Short mmCIF file of C-alpha atoms in Angstrom, two decimals:
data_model
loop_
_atom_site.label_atom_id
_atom_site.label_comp_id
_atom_site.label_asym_id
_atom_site.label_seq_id
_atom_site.Cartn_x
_atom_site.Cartn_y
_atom_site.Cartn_z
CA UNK A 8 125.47 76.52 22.23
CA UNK A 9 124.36 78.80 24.93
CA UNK A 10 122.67 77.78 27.92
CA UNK A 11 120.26 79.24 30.26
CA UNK A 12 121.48 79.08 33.89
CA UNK A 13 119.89 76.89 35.66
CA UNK A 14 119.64 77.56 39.57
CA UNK A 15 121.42 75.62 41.36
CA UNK A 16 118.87 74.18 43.64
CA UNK A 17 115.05 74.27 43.27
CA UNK A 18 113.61 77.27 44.88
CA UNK A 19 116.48 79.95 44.52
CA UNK A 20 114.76 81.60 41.99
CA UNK A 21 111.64 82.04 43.37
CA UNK A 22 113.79 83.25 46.98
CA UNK A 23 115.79 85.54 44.67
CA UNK A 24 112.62 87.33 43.19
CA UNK A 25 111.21 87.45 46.31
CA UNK A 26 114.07 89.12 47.50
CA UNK A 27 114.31 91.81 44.78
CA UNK A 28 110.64 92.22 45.29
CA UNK A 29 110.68 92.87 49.05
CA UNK A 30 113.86 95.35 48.15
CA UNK A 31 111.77 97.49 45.85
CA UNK A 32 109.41 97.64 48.86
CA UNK A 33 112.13 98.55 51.36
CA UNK A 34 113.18 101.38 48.84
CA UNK A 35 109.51 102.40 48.01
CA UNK A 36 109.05 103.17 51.62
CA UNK A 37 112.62 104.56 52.55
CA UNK A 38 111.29 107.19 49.76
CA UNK A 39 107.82 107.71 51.28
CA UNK A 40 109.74 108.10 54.41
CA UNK A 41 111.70 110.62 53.16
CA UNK A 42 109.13 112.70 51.41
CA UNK A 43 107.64 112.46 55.21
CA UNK A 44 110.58 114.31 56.89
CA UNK A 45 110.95 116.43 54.03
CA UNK A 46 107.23 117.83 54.65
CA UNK A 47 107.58 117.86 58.24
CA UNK A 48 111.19 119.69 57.87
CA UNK A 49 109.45 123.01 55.91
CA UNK A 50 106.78 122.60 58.39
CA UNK A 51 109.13 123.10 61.31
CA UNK A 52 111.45 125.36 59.43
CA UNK A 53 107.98 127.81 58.68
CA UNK A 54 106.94 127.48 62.27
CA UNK A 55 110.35 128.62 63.40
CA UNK A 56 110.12 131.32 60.61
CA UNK A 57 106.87 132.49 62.05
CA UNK A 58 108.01 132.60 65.96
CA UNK A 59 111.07 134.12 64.69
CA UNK A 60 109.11 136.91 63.10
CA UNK A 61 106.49 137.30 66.22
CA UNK A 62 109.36 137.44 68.53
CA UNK A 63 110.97 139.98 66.40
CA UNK A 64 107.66 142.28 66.23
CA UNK A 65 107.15 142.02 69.68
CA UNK A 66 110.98 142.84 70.69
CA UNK A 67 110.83 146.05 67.70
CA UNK A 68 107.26 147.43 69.58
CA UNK A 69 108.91 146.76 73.25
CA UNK A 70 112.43 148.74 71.61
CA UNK A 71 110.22 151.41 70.11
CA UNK A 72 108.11 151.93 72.95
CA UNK A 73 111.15 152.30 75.29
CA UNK A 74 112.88 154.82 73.20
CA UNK A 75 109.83 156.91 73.16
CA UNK A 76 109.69 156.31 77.07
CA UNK A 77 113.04 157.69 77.36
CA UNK A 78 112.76 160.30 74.78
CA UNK A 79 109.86 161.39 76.68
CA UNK A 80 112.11 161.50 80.35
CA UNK A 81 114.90 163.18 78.47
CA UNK A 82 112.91 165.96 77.00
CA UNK A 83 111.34 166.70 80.57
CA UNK A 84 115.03 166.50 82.34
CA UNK A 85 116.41 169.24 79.90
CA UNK A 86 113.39 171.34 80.61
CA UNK A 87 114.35 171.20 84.62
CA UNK A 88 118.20 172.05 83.51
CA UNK A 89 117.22 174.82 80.99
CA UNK A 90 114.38 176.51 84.01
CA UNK A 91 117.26 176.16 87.02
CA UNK A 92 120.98 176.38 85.15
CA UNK A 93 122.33 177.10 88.57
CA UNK A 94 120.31 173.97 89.92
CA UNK A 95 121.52 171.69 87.11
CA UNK A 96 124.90 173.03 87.29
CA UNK A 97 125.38 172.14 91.39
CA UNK A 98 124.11 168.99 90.82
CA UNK A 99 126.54 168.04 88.35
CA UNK A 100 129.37 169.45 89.98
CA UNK A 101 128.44 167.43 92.94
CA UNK A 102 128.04 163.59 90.93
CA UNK A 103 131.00 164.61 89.67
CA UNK A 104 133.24 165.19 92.97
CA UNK A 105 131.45 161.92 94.54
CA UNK A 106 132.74 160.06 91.43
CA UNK A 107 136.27 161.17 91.69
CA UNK A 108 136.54 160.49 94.83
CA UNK A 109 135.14 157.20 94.85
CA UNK A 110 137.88 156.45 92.36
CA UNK A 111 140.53 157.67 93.93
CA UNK A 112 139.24 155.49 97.28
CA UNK A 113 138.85 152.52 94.75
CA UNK A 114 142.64 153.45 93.24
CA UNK A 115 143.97 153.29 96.70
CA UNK A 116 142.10 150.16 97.52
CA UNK A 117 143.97 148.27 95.09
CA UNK A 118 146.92 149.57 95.06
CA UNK A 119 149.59 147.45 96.57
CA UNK A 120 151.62 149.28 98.43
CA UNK A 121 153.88 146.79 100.01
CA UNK A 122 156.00 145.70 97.23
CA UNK A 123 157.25 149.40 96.15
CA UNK A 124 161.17 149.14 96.40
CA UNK A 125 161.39 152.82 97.58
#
């Protein structure tokens, strides 16, 4: 016939529910715990969103700004050129004699002359 087990000392099942009970707790909170982090994660992750989006505003009405700073500049410079060609025209010439130079003074710099076999 069949038997119910019997524990094997007085006590274990009443330790053994306990322990399955205190388990269910441990797993009921682990769960709460999670739910936690999960509600603080969006929270963190829409925070970011938001700074992200503020920082990104900001940097597009600095960008905008500068362009229409420089815009502005550009436009005045080519009214100078187009009023004094001849002006405009020395000038140029000139920045670009001092930069040719200065390369050819940089080439020469560099150039190592004491290993040429000739």
């Amino acid at each position: 016939m069949a038997e119910t087990l019997k524990p094997a000392a007085p006590g274990v099942g009443d330790t053994q529910e306990a322990l399955e009970k205190q388990i269910a707790t441990l797993r009921n909170e682990v769960t709460e715990i999670n739910k936690m982090l999960a509600k603080r994660t969006v929270g963190v992750l829409h925070q970011a969103r938001e700074r992200a989006s503020d920082l990104y505003d900001d940097a597009s009405k600095t960008a905008a700004g500068a362009a229409k700073q420089v815009g502005t500049q550009l436009q005045a410079v080519s009214e100078v050129a187009r009023k004094n060609p001849g002006t405009t025209a020395t000038v140029l010439g000139g920045v670009g004699i001092v930069g040719f130079l200065l390369g050819v003074a940089v080439g020469l710099t560099l150039a190592d002359t004491r290993r040429r076999w000739y």
